[in-house]
Short mmCIF file of C-alpha atoms in Angstrom, two decimals:
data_model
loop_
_atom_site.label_atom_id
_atom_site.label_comp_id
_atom_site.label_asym_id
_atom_site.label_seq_id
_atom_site.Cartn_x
_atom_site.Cartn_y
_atom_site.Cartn_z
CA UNK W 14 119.68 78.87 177.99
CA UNK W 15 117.43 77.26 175.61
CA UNK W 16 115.22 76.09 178.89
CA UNK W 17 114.74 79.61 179.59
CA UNK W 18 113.67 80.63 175.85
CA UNK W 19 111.36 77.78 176.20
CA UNK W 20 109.73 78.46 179.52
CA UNK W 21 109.26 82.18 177.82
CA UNK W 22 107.86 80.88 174.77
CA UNK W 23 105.36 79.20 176.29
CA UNK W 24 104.62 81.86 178.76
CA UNK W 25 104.19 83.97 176.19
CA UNK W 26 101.85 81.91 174.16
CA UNK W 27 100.05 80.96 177.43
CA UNK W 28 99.46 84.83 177.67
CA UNK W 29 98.34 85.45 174.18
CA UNK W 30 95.83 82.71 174.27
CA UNK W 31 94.60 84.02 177.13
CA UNK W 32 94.07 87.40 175.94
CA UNK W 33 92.54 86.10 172.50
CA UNK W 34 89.82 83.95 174.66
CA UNK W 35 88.78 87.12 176.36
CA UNK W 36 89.08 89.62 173.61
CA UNK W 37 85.98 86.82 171.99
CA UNK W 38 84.07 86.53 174.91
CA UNK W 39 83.94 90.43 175.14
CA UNK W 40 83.45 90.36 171.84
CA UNK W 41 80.92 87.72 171.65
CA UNK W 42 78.73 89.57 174.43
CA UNK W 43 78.48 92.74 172.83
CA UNK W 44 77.17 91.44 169.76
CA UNK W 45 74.84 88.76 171.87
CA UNK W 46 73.53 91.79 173.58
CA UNK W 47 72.72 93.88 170.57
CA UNK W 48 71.16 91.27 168.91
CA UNK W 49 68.42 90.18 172.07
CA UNK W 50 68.06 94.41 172.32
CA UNK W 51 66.92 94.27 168.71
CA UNK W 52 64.76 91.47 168.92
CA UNK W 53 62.99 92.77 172.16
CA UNK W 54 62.15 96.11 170.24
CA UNK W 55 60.74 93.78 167.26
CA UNK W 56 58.80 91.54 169.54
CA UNK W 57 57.35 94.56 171.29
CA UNK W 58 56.51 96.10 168.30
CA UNK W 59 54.79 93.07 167.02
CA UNK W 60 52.77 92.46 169.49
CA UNK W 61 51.06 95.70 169.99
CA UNK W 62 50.53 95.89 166.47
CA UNK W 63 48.98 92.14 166.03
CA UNK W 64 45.83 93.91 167.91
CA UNK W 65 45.80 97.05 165.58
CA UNK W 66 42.91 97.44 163.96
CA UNK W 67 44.40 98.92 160.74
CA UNK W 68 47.09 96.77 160.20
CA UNK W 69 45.06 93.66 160.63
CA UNK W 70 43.03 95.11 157.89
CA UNK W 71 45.56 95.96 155.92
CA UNK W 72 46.45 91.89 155.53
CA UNK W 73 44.96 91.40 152.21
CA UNK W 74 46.45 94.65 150.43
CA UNK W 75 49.85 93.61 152.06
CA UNK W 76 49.51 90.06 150.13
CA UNK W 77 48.67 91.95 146.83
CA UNK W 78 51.61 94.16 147.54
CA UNK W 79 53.98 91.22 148.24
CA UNK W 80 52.43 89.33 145.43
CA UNK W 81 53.21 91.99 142.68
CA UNK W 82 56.64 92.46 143.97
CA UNK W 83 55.55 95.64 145.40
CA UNK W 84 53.61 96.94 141.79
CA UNK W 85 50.23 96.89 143.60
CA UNK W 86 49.94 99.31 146.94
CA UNK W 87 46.73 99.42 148.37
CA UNK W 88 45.81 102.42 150.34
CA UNK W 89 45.16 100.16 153.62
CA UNK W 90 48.76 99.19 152.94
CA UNK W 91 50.10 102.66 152.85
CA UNK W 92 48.23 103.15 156.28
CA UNK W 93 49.68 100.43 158.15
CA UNK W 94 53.02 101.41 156.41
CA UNK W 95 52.69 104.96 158.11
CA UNK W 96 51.53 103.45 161.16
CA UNK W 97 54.43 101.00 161.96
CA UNK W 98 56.78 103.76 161.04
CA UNK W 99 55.36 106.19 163.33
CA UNK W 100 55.41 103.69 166.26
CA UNK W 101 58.54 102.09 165.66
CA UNK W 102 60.88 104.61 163.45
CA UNK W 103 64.16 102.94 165.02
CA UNK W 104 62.80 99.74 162.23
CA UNK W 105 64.93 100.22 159.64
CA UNK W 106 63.19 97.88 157.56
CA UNK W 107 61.60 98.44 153.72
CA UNK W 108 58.04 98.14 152.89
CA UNK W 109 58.11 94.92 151.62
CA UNK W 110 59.89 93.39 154.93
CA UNK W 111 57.11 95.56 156.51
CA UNK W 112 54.34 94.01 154.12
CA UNK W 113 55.57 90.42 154.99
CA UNK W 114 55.48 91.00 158.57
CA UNK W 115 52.13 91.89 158.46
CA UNK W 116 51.31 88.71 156.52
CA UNK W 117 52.97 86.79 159.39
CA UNK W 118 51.26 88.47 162.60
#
């Protein structure tokens, strides 16, 4: 009898490994996934705004803006701001993320 109890322990645990190795790779892939959909929209957005003409000139009231700690907002600032929102609003991102991405395109 204890053979048995044996051979179904380790069936058992054989079974819930199993399922725990799956349930991570699921798991694993949907968060994989959402993370490169994310970063696609971001790169996209990027790059067609690296050509813009008024977020490129925006550049030097961004650095004032990120300087200050976000005390001095230039009115080229406030334009890109509008800007990126209005071509990207699924960015959920503040205007000092905003302000240091345009310092880094």
């Amino acid at each position: 009898m204890s053979r048995l109890r044996l051979l179904s322990a380790a069936a058992l645990l054989a079974v819930a490994a199993n399922a725990s190795a799956t349930s991570f790779i699921v798991t694993t892939d949907a968060v994989v996934g959402a993370l490169k959909s994310s970063s696609d929209a971001t790169s996209d957005v990027s790059s067609s705004l690296r050509d813009n003409k008024v977020v490129i000139a925006a550049r030097d009231d961004a650095a004032s803006f990120v300087a200050s700690q976000g005390q001095i907002r230039g009115v080229k600032l406030e334009s890109a701001l509008d800007l990126i929102r209005h071509q990207a609003p699924q960015l959920n991102a503040t205007d000092a993320q905003l302000a240091q991405a345009i310092l880094a395109i």
